[in-house]
PDB file of C-alpha atoms in Angstrom:
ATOM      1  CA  UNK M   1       0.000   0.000   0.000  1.00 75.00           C
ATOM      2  CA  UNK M   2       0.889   3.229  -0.697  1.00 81.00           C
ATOM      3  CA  UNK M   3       3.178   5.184   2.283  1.00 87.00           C
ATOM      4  CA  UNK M   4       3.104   8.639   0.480  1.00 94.00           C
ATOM      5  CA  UNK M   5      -0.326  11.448  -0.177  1.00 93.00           C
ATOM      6  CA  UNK M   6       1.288  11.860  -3.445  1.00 94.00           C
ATOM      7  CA  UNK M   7       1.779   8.050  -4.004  1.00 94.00           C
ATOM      8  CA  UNK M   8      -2.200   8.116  -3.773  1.00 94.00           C
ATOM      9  CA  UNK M   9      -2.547  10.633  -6.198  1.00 95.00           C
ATOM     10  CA  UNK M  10      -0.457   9.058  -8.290  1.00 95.00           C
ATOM     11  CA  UNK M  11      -2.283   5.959  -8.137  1.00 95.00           C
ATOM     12  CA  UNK M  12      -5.772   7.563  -8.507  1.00 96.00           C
ATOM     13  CA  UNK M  13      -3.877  10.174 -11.928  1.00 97.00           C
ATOM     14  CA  UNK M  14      -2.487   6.841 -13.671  1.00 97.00           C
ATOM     15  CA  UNK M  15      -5.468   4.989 -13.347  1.00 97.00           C
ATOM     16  CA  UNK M  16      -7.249   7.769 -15.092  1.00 97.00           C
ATOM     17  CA  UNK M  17      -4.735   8.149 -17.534  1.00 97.00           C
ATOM     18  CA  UNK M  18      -4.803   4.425 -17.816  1.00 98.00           C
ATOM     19  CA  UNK M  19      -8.462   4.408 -18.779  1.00 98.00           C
ATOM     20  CA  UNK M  20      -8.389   7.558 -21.130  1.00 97.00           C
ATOM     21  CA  UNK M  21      -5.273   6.106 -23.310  1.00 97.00           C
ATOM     22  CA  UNK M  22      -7.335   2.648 -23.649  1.00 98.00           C
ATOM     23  CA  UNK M  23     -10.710   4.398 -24.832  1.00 98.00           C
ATOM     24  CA  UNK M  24      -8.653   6.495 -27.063  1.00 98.00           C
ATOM     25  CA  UNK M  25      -6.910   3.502 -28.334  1.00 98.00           C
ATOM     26  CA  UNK M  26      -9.455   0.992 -28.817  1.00 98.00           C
ATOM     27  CA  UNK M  27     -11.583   3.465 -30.811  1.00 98.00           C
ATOM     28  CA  UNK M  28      -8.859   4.709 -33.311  1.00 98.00           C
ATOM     29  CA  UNK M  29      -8.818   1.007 -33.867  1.00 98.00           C
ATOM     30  CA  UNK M  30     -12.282   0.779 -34.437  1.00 98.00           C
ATOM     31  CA  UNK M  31     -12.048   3.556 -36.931  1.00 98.00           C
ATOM     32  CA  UNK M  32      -9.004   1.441 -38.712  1.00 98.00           C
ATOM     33  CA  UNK M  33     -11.332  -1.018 -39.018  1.00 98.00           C
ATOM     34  CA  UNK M  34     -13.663   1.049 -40.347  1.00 97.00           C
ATOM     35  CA  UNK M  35     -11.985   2.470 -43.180  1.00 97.00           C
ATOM     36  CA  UNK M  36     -10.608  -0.684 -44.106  1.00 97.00           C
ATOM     37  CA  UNK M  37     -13.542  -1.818 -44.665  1.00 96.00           C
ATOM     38  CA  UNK M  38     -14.986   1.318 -46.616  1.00 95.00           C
ATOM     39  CA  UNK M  39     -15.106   0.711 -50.697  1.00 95.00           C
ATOM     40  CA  UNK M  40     -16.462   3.861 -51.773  1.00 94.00           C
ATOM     41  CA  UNK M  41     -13.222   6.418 -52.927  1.00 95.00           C
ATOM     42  CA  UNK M  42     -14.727   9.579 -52.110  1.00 96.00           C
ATOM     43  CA  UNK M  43     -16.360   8.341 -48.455  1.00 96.00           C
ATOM     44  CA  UNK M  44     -12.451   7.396 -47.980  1.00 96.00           C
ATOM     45  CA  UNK M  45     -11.059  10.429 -48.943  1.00 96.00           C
ATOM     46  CA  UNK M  46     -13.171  12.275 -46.213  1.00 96.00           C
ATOM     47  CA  UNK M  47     -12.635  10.168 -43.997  1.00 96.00           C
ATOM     48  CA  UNK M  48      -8.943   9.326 -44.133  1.00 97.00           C
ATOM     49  CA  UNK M  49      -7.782  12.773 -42.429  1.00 98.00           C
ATOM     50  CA  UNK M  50      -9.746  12.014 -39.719  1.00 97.00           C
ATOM     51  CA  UNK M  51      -8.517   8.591 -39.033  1.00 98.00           C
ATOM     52  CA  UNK M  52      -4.556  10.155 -39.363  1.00 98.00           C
ATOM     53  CA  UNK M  53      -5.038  12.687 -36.848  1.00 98.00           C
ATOM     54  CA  UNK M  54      -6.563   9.862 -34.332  1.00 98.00           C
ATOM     55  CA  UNK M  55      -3.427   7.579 -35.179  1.00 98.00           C
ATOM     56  CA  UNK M  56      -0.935  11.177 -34.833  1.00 98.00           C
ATOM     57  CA  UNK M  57      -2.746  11.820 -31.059  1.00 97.00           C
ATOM     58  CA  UNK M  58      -1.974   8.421 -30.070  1.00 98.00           C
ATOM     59  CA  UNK M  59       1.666   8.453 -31.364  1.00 98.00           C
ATOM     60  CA  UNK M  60       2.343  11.562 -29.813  1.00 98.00           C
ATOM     61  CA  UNK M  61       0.763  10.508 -26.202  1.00 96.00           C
ATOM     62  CA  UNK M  62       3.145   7.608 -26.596  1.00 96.00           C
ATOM     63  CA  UNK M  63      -0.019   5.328 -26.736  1.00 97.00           C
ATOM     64  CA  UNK M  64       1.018   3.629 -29.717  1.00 97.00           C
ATOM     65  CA  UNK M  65       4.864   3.886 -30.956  1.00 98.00           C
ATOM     66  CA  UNK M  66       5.474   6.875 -33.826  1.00 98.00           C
ATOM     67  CA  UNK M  67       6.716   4.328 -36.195  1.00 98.00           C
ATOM     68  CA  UNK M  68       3.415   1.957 -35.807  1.00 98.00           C
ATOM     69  CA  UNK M  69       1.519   5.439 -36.936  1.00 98.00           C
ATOM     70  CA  UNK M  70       3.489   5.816 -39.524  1.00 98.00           C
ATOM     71  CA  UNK M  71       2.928   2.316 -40.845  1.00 98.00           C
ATOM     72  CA  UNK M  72      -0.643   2.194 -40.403  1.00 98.00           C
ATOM     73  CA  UNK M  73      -1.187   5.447 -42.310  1.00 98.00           C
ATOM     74  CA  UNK M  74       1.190   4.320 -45.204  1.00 98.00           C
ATOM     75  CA  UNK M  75      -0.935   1.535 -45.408  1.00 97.00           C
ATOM     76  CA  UNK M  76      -4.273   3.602 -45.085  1.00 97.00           C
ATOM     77  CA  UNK M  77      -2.906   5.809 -48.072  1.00 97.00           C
ATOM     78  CA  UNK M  78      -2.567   2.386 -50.001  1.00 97.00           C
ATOM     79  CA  UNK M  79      -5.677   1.598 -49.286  1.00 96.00           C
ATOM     80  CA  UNK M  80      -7.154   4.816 -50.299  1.00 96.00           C
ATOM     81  CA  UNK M  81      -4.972   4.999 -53.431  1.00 96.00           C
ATOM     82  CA  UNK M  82      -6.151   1.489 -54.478  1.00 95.00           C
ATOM     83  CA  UNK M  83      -9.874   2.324 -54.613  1.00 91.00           C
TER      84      UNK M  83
END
């Protein structure tokens, strides 16, 4: 158990943190999914921006590693260029 008031708060600030960076997370990869899935060219075009600033948030919170958001928006572009 915690010894310290600021150990609590610590405790209480990651678990929040904790919760926020795995909402954030699981619904840019719901939005992946999402736009993988999507067929129509111009419906991807609007949406693609979108979907790159989610992946940039999460890269820059250190949720997800800068190089994985690099990948998965080279491959989004693909995907985009390819309909």
């Amino acid at each position: 158990m915690a010894n310290h008031k600021s150990a609590l708060k610590r405790i209480r600030s990651n678990e929040a943190k904790r919760l926020r960076n795995r909402y954030q997370h699981k619904t840019t990869r719901n939005a992946v999914k999402r736009f993988r899935e999507l067929t129509d060219k111009k419906e991807a075009e609007t949406l693609f921006p979108t979907v790159v600033s989610m992946l940039d948030k999460l890269a820059k919170k250190n949720v997800i590693h800068a190089n994985k958001a690099a990948n998965l928006k080279s491959s989004l572009a693909k995907h985009v260029a390819t309909l």
